[in-house]
Amino acid sequence: MTFGARMLKTGIAVTLALYFSQWLHLSSPVIAAVAAIFAMQPSIYRSWRYFLDQIQTNTLGAILALIAGLVFSNDPIAVGLVCIIVIMICLKLKMGDTIGLTLVTVIVVMEASGQWQFALMRFSLSLIGIISAFLINILLFPPKPKMQFTGQIQTTFDQMSLLMRTAISGELKENIFRDKKRTFEDSIKSLSDKYKLLEEEQKKLKRPKFSQTRHLVVYKQMLNTLRKAREVLDAVEEHYFQSDRSEEINLFFDQQLEKMIKVHEYALLKFEDNLKPNSMEASQLLQENDVFLQHVLAYTASQPESRLRLSIVASTMYDYGYQLERLNRLVEHYHKSDDETLWLSWLKK
């Protein structure tokens, strides 16, 4: 985990919640601080959604806890049963993310043993923490998942490019290659999370802007292409070196990967409008992919069974090439096509 704006904002939200609690002369301000920690979210939309959900589930949990406190006092068994009921309700309402903080509210309210004034104060502390986190998240360094996504795409591609270029030749030390591959996989997971945030931001709008739809389509394909590249690396690691192969075949695979990386790099440059739009290299790659796959299949057909592993690697590379061609086509349409229906259909694929 690296230091970022979210960590800083969490600390500020906790401070704000504690100050609010002291200003209102409320006891046990730590409850507000805990609520602020739970309520900090990675996007404005999630902050708003979390705020609304927490208001509902915390209110419901506080009411159930108050009733249970009146009937059973703060008996440990009763507290546990109410927590189970609240969890079931949150899941039924599809508000599972709110369970943690809602249970905190239930426990502190039941501690009041039916004293509604004390219970109301404890509930207010939870609301102060939630509101503090929400305000800090939208006012101080508001999350920008789009900028984060685009900034990380090039970094992830650079990681992938180095791994691809050395996967067959084995020029990197084995431990270095493993570490860089693990970093690359973590980057893809991070990009996937950021893409989900972008999707959520768009879904909150009844009529999203056309430019947002176009961006989302291209971003989705960028992510899919990187995932396919990871599958190629996995296939090379699991099958390529376990097969019988000649130096000629090693060079053949290595050159094909080099061509694919070049097309991938060009597609990213085109998206940033740094390269002249031209789909020839991508179309040519698709044709070369057909020839490449046929050549590998022909090579393995008359060879021992162990060499059939090469066809698995070749097939995975073919899929990667197909995704590259599609990315290249989408990027070119991005700069010249205004057909909103076309982009919406691509987004659903």
GROMACS .gro file of C-alpha atoms in nm:
model
  349
    1MET     CA    1   0.000   0.000   0.000
    2THR     CA    2   0.132   0.346  -0.092
    3PHE     CA    3   0.062   0.680   0.070
    4GLY     CA    4  -0.213   0.867  -0.111
    5ALA     CA    5  -0.488   1.126  -0.084
    6ARG     CA    6  -0.734   0.878   0.067
    7MET     CA    7  -0.506   0.810   0.364
    8LEU     CA    8  -0.459   1.182   0.422
    9LYS     CA    9  -0.833   1.249   0.395
   10THR     CA   10  -0.913   0.969   0.638
   11GLY     CA   11  -0.691   1.129   0.899
   12ILE     CA   12  -0.847   1.472   0.842
   13ALA     CA   13  -1.200   1.325   0.856
   14VAL     CA   14  -1.119   1.160   1.191
   15THR     CA   15  -0.985   1.492   1.322
   16LEU     CA   16  -1.294   1.679   1.203
   17ALA     CA   17  -1.528   1.421   1.359
   18LEU     CA   18  -1.347   1.449   1.693
   19TYR     CA   19  -1.363   1.829   1.686
   20PHE     CA   20  -1.735   1.823   1.602
   21SER     CA   21  -1.800   1.583   1.890
   22GLN     CA   22  -1.608   1.800   2.135
   23TRP     CA   23  -1.776   2.117   2.009
   24LEU     CA   24  -2.118   1.959   2.069
   25HIS     CA   25  -1.998   1.834   2.411
   26LEU     CA   26  -2.072   1.470   2.329
   27SER     CA   27  -1.905   1.198   2.529
   28SER     CA   28  -1.724   0.899   2.370
   29PRO     CA   29  -1.607   1.090   2.057
   30VAL     CA   30  -1.410   0.781   1.952
   31ILE     CA   31  -1.736   0.646   1.803
   32ALA     CA   32  -1.742   0.939   1.559
   33ALA     CA   33  -1.379   0.874   1.468
   34VAL     CA   34  -1.448   0.506   1.397
   35ALA     CA   35  -1.747   0.601   1.181
   36ALA     CA   36  -1.533   0.846   0.983
   37ILE     CA   37  -1.276   0.572   0.911
   38PHE     CA   38  -1.544   0.333   0.783
   39ALA     CA   39  -1.717   0.601   0.573
   40MET     CA   40  -1.419   0.717   0.362
   41GLN     CA   41  -1.480   0.594   0.005
   42PRO     CA   42  -1.270   0.594  -0.317
   43SER     CA   43  -1.514   0.799  -0.529
   44ILE     CA   44  -1.770   1.079  -0.496
   45TYR     CA   45  -2.050   0.852  -0.613
   46ARG     CA   46  -1.960   0.580  -0.363
   47SER     CA   47  -1.937   0.842  -0.088
   48TRP     CA   48  -2.288   0.964  -0.167
   49ARG     CA   49  -2.426   0.613  -0.202
   50TYR     CA   50  -2.255   0.503   0.119
   51PHE     CA   51  -2.387   0.811   0.300
   52LEU     CA   52  -2.748   0.735   0.199
   53ASP     CA   53  -2.717   0.363   0.276
   54GLN     CA   54  -2.558   0.428   0.614
   55ILE     CA   55  -2.832   0.671   0.713
   56GLN     CA   56  -3.089   0.400   0.641
   57THR     CA   57  -2.913   0.102   0.797
   58ASN     CA   58  -2.780   0.296   1.097
   59THR     CA   59  -3.125   0.436   1.172
   60LEU     CA   60  -3.280   0.090   1.143
   61GLY     CA   61  -3.003  -0.065   1.351
   62ALA     CA   62  -3.034   0.202   1.620
   63ILE     CA   63  -3.411   0.152   1.645
   64LEU     CA   64  -3.375  -0.226   1.675
   65ALA     CA   65  -3.095  -0.184   1.930
   66LEU     CA   66  -3.302   0.063   2.134
   67ILE     CA   67  -3.602  -0.170   2.142
   68ALA     CA   68  -3.383  -0.468   2.230
   69GLY     CA   69  -3.211  -0.261   2.501
   70LEU     CA   70  -3.548  -0.177   2.655
   71VAL     CA   71  -3.651  -0.544   2.658
   72PHE     CA   72  -3.325  -0.730   2.726
   73SER     CA   73  -3.097  -0.454   2.861
   74ASN     CA   74  -2.737  -0.506   2.740
   75ASP     CA   75  -2.730  -0.882   2.779
   76PRO     CA   76  -2.445  -1.021   2.559
   77ILE     CA   77  -2.670  -1.286   2.403
   78ALA     CA   78  -2.925  -1.019   2.308
   79VAL     CA   79  -2.651  -0.801   2.156
   80GLY     CA   80  -2.532  -1.094   1.945
   81LEU     CA   81  -2.885  -1.180   1.827
   82VAL     CA   82  -2.959  -0.819   1.727
   83CYS     CA   83  -2.629  -0.808   1.535
   84ILE     CA   84  -2.731  -1.122   1.342
   85ILE     CA   85  -3.070  -0.970   1.260
   86VAL     CA   86  -2.911  -0.645   1.143
   87ILE     CA   87  -2.664  -0.832   0.921
   88MET     CA   88  -2.951  -1.025   0.762
   89ILE     CA   89  -3.145  -0.703   0.699
   90CYS     CA   90  -2.845  -0.526   0.546
   91LEU     CA   91  -2.782  -0.818   0.311
   92LYS     CA   92  -3.149  -0.834   0.219
   93LEU     CA   93  -3.141  -0.462   0.133
   94LYS     CA   94  -2.820  -0.522  -0.068
   95MET     CA   95  -2.630  -0.283   0.158
   96GLY     CA   96  -2.358  -0.522   0.270
   97ASP     CA   97  -2.093  -0.247   0.269
   98THR     CA   98  -2.269  -0.076   0.560
   99ILE     CA   99  -2.266  -0.378   0.792
  100GLY     CA  100  -1.947  -0.292   0.981
  101LEU     CA  101  -2.043   0.058   1.088
  102THR     CA  102  -2.407  -0.038   1.149
  103LEU     CA  103  -2.297  -0.308   1.393
  104VAL     CA  104  -2.085  -0.051   1.576
  105THR     CA  105  -2.399   0.162   1.612
  106VAL     CA  106  -2.602  -0.135   1.735
  107ILE     CA  107  -2.348  -0.225   2.002
  108VAL     CA  108  -2.302   0.130   2.136
  109VAL     CA  109  -2.679   0.193   2.140
  110MET     CA  110  -2.753  -0.134   2.323
  111GLU     CA  111  -2.490  -0.037   2.575
  112ALA     CA  112  -2.734   0.236   2.683
  113SER     CA  113  -2.972  -0.039   2.808
  114GLY     CA  114  -3.287   0.134   2.684
  115GLN     CA  115  -3.197   0.490   2.787
  116TRP     CA  116  -3.314   0.664   2.470
  117GLN     CA  117  -3.136   0.996   2.538
  118PHE     CA  118  -2.803   0.817   2.577
  119ALA     CA  119  -2.877   0.598   2.276
  120LEU     CA  120  -2.963   0.905   2.065
  121MET     CA  121  -2.631   1.066   2.159
  122ARG     CA  122  -2.439   0.753   2.055
  123PHE     CA  123  -2.631   0.739   1.727
  124SER     CA  124  -2.554   1.109   1.665
  125LEU     CA  125  -2.184   1.036   1.706
  126SER     CA  126  -2.201   0.779   1.425
  127LEU     CA  127  -2.376   1.032   1.200
  128ILE     CA  128  -2.112   1.295   1.276
  129GLY     CA  129  -1.839   1.055   1.163
  130ILE     CA  130  -2.024   0.965   0.843
  131ILE     CA  131  -2.095   1.328   0.755
  132SER     CA  132  -1.737   1.434   0.832
  133ALA     CA  133  -1.595   1.171   0.597
  134PHE     CA  134  -1.844   1.263   0.325
  135LEU     CA  135  -1.763   1.636   0.344
  136ILE     CA  136  -1.387   1.583   0.345
  137ASN     CA  137  -1.408   1.340   0.051
  138ILE     CA  138  -1.594   1.584  -0.175
  139LEU     CA  139  -1.420   1.905  -0.067
  140LEU     CA  140  -1.056   1.800  -0.024
  141PHE     CA  141  -0.878   1.637  -0.318
  142PRO     CA  142  -1.199   1.485  -0.460
  143PRO     CA  143  -1.135   1.140  -0.616
  144LYS     CA  144  -1.075   1.144  -0.993
  145PRO     CA  145  -1.083   0.780  -1.106
  146LYS     CA  146  -1.062   0.879  -1.475
  147MET     CA  147  -0.729   1.059  -1.431
  148GLN     CA  148  -0.602   0.776  -1.212
  149PHE     CA  149  -0.703   0.517  -1.473
  150THR     CA  150  -0.542   0.693  -1.768
  151GLY     CA  151  -0.229   0.766  -1.567
  152GLN     CA  152  -0.189   0.402  -1.470
  153ILE     CA  153  -0.256   0.256  -1.816
  154GLN     CA  154   0.083   0.364  -1.955
  155THR     CA  155   0.266   0.243  -1.643
  156THR     CA  156   0.097  -0.097  -1.665
  157PHE     CA  157   0.176  -0.122  -2.036
  158ASP     CA  158   0.543  -0.049  -1.967
  159GLN     CA  159   0.547  -0.330  -1.709
  160MET     CA  160   0.382  -0.567  -1.956
  161SER     CA  161   0.613  -0.465  -2.242
  162LEU     CA  162   0.927  -0.556  -2.048
  163LEU     CA  163   0.783  -0.891  -1.944
  164MET     CA  164   0.668  -0.977  -2.297
  165ARG     CA  165   1.000  -0.885  -2.456
  166THR     CA  166   1.192  -1.108  -2.216
  167ALA     CA  167   0.941  -1.391  -2.168
  168ILE     CA  168   1.083  -1.611  -2.446
  169SER     CA  169   1.445  -1.501  -2.439
  170GLY     CA  170   1.469  -1.532  -2.060
  171GLU     CA  171   1.703  -1.232  -2.033
  172LEU     CA  172   1.563  -1.125  -1.696
  173LYS     CA  173   1.668  -1.313  -1.385
  174GLU     CA  174   1.398  -1.555  -1.277
  175ASN     CA  175   1.332  -1.389  -0.941
  176ILE     CA  176   1.321  -1.042  -1.103
  177PHE     CA  177   1.081  -1.168  -1.369
  178ARG     CA  178   0.850  -1.316  -1.102
  179ASP     CA  179   0.851  -0.994  -0.900
  180LYS     CA  180   0.775  -0.779  -1.203
  181LYS     CA  181   0.502  -1.015  -1.316
  182ARG     CA  182   0.343  -0.997  -0.971
  183THR     CA  183   0.359  -0.616  -0.989
  184PHE     CA  184   0.198  -0.627  -1.333
  185GLU     CA  185  -0.086  -0.847  -1.205
  186ASP     CA  186  -0.142  -0.612  -0.911
  187SER     CA  187  -0.158  -0.318  -1.153
  188ILE     CA  188  -0.428  -0.492  -1.358
  189LYS     CA  189  -0.631  -0.552  -1.041
  190SER     CA  190  -0.593  -0.185  -0.951
  191LEU     CA  191  -0.703  -0.081  -1.301
  192SER     CA  192  -1.006  -0.311  -1.274
  193ASP     CA  193  -1.108  -0.140  -0.951
  194LYS     CA  194  -1.072   0.203  -1.106
  195TYR     CA  195  -1.275   0.096  -1.410
  196LYS     CA  196  -1.556  -0.019  -1.179
  197LEU     CA  197  -1.554   0.329  -1.024
  198LEU     CA  198  -1.581   0.485  -1.371
  199GLU     CA  199  -1.877   0.259  -1.451
  200GLU     CA  200  -2.049   0.355  -1.129
  201GLU     CA  201  -1.994   0.725  -1.200
  202GLN     CA  202  -2.164   0.684  -1.537
  203LYS     CA  203  -2.452   0.468  -1.410
  204LYS     CA  204  -2.551   0.734  -1.158
  205LEU     CA  205  -2.643   0.959  -1.452
  206LYS     CA  206  -2.975   0.897  -1.621
  207ARG     CA  207  -2.832   1.036  -1.945
  208PRO     CA  208  -2.451   1.024  -1.942
  209LYS     CA  209  -2.258   1.245  -2.181
  210PHE     CA  210  -2.170   1.091  -2.514
  211SER     CA  211  -1.800   1.161  -2.456
  212GLN     CA  212  -1.817   0.965  -2.129
  213THR     CA  213  -1.962   0.665  -2.309
  214ARG     CA  214  -1.688   0.673  -2.573
  215HIS     CA  215  -1.416   0.696  -2.310
  216LEU     CA  216  -1.563   0.407  -2.115
  217VAL     CA  217  -1.573   0.182  -2.422
  218VAL     CA  218  -1.205   0.245  -2.501
  219TYR     CA  219  -1.100   0.208  -2.136
  220LYS     CA  220  -1.282  -0.124  -2.113
  221GLN     CA  221  -1.099  -0.254  -2.420
  222MET     CA  222  -0.765  -0.128  -2.288
  223LEU     CA  223  -0.825  -0.330  -1.974
  224ASN     CA  224  -0.936  -0.640  -2.168
  225THR     CA  225  -0.622  -0.621  -2.384
  226LEU     CA  226  -0.394  -0.604  -2.080
  227ARG     CA  227  -0.574  -0.901  -1.930
  228LYS     CA  228  -0.511  -1.098  -2.250
  229ALA     CA  229  -0.145  -1.002  -2.233
  230ARG     CA  230  -0.133  -1.143  -1.880
  231GLU     CA  231  -0.284  -1.468  -2.012
  232VAL     CA  232  -0.004  -1.485  -2.270
  233LEU     CA  233   0.256  -1.453  -1.994
  234ASP     CA  234   0.080  -1.722  -1.793
  235ALA     CA  235   0.069  -1.954  -2.095
  236VAL     CA  236   0.440  -1.900  -2.166
  237GLU     CA  237   0.525  -1.974  -1.805
  238GLU     CA  238   0.307  -2.285  -1.780
  239HIS     CA  239   0.354  -2.442  -2.125
  240TYR     CA  240   0.626  -2.289  -2.342
  241PHE     CA  241   0.935  -2.396  -2.151
  242GLN     CA  242   0.790  -2.742  -2.084
  243SER     CA  243   0.779  -2.816  -2.460
  244ASP     CA  244   1.043  -2.928  -2.707
  245ARG     CA  245   1.139  -2.640  -2.936
  246SER     CA  246   1.417  -2.526  -3.162
  247GLU     CA  247   1.603  -2.195  -3.169
  248GLU     CA  248   1.412  -2.113  -3.485
  249ILE     CA  249   1.080  -2.152  -3.301
  250ASN     CA  250   1.208  -1.941  -3.010
  251LEU     CA  251   1.295  -1.663  -3.251
  252PHE     CA  252   0.960  -1.704  -3.430
  253PHE     CA  253   0.760  -1.660  -3.107
  254ASP     CA  254   0.981  -1.378  -2.985
  255GLN     CA  255   0.942  -1.179  -3.307
  256GLN     CA  256   0.565  -1.223  -3.304
  257LEU     CA  257   0.544  -1.091  -2.948
  258GLU     CA  258   0.758  -0.795  -3.048
  259LYS     CA  259   0.516  -0.708  -3.330
  260MET     CA  260   0.220  -0.729  -3.092
  261ILE     CA  261   0.382  -0.498  -2.837
  262LYS     CA  262   0.448  -0.245  -3.114
  263VAL     CA  263   0.082  -0.247  -3.221
  264HIS     CA  264  -0.027  -0.215  -2.857
  265GLU     CA  265   0.204   0.083  -2.808
  266TYR     CA  266   0.079   0.249  -3.127
  267ALA     CA  267  -0.284   0.209  -3.017
  268LEU     CA  268  -0.215   0.390  -2.690
  269LEU     CA  269  -0.030   0.667  -2.875
  270LYS     CA  270  -0.324   0.705  -3.113
  271PHE     CA  271  -0.567   0.739  -2.827
  272GLU     CA  272  -0.364   1.027  -2.688
  273ASP     CA  273  -0.366   1.173  -3.043
  274ASN     CA  274   0.013   1.153  -3.064
  275LEU     CA  275   0.017   0.934  -3.375
  276LYS     CA  276  -0.138   0.955  -3.717
  277PRO     CA  277  -0.453   0.740  -3.742
  278ASN     CA  278  -0.370   0.434  -3.951
  279SER     CA  279  -0.516   0.087  -3.902
  280MET     CA  280  -0.281  -0.087  -4.145
  281GLU     CA  281  -0.041  -0.222  -3.881
  282ALA     CA  282  -0.327  -0.370  -3.677
  283SER     CA  283  -0.492  -0.528  -3.981
  284GLN     CA  284  -0.159  -0.663  -4.095
  285LEU     CA  285  -0.102  -0.808  -3.747
  286LEU     CA  286  -0.432  -0.995  -3.765
  287GLN     CA  287  -0.330  -1.149  -4.098
  288GLU     CA  288   0.013  -1.236  -3.960
  289ASN     CA  289  -0.156  -1.391  -3.658
  290ASP     CA  290  -0.340  -1.633  -3.887
  291VAL     CA  291  -0.014  -1.730  -4.056
  292PHE     CA  292   0.162  -1.756  -3.719
  293LEU     CA  293  -0.101  -1.987  -3.571
  294GLN     CA  294  -0.111  -2.208  -3.883
  295HIS     CA  295   0.267  -2.236  -3.882
  296VAL     CA  296   0.276  -2.341  -3.515
  297LEU     CA  297  -0.004  -2.593  -3.563
  298ALA     CA  298   0.176  -2.739  -3.863
  299TYR     CA  299   0.499  -2.758  -3.664
  300THR     CA  300   0.335  -2.939  -3.371
  301ALA     CA  301   0.128  -3.177  -3.585
  302SER     CA  302   0.422  -3.402  -3.669
  303GLN     CA  303   0.605  -3.362  -3.338
  304PRO     CA  304   0.589  -3.543  -3.003
  305GLU     CA  305   0.295  -3.476  -2.774
  306SER     CA  306   0.496  -3.243  -2.548
  307ARG     CA  307   0.521  -2.991  -2.833
  308LEU     CA  308   0.144  -2.951  -2.841
  309ARG     CA  309   0.196  -2.710  -2.553
  310LEU     CA  310   0.324  -2.463  -2.812
  311SER     CA  311  -0.018  -2.455  -2.975
  312ILE     CA  312  -0.171  -2.344  -2.643
  313VAL     CA  313   0.072  -2.054  -2.622
  314ALA     CA  314   0.014  -1.967  -2.987
  315SER     CA  315  -0.366  -1.969  -2.939
  316THR     CA  316  -0.338  -1.735  -2.641
  317MET     CA  317  -0.118  -1.502  -2.844
  318TYR     CA  318  -0.375  -1.512  -3.123
  319ASP     CA  319  -0.647  -1.399  -2.879
  320TYR     CA  320  -0.420  -1.118  -2.761
  321GLY     CA  321  -0.369  -1.010  -3.123
  322TYR     CA  322  -0.746  -1.009  -3.181
  323GLN     CA  323  -0.798  -0.783  -2.880
  324LEU     CA  324  -0.523  -0.554  -3.006
  325GLU     CA  325  -0.692  -0.523  -3.344
  326ARG     CA  326  -1.021  -0.439  -3.173
  327LEU     CA  327  -0.852  -0.180  -2.951
  328ASN     CA  328  -0.690  -0.019  -3.252
  329ARG     CA  329  -1.026  -0.006  -3.432
  330LEU     CA  330  -1.202   0.147  -3.131
  331VAL     CA  331  -0.933   0.413  -3.090
  332GLU     CA  332  -0.968   0.517  -3.453
  333HIS     CA  333  -1.348   0.531  -3.422
  334TYR     CA  334  -1.302   0.734  -3.104
  335HIS     CA  335  -1.142   1.016  -3.301
  336LYS     CA  336  -1.384   1.020  -3.592
  337SER     CA  337  -1.713   0.846  -3.511
  338ASP     CA  338  -2.010   1.027  -3.353
  339ASP     CA  339  -2.257   0.739  -3.373
  340GLU     CA  340  -2.378   0.711  -3.013
  341THR     CA  341  -2.575   0.391  -3.083
  342LEU     CA  342  -2.258   0.223  -3.207
  343TRP     CA  343  -2.066   0.313  -2.892
  344LEU     CA  344  -2.345   0.196  -2.663
  345SER     CA  345  -2.352  -0.141  -2.842
  346TRP     CA  346  -1.975  -0.175  -2.800
  347LEU     CA  347  -2.004  -0.096  -2.430
  348LYS     CA  348  -2.246  -0.387  -2.381
  349LYS     CA  349  -2.007  -0.639  -2.540
   0.00000   0.00000   0.00000
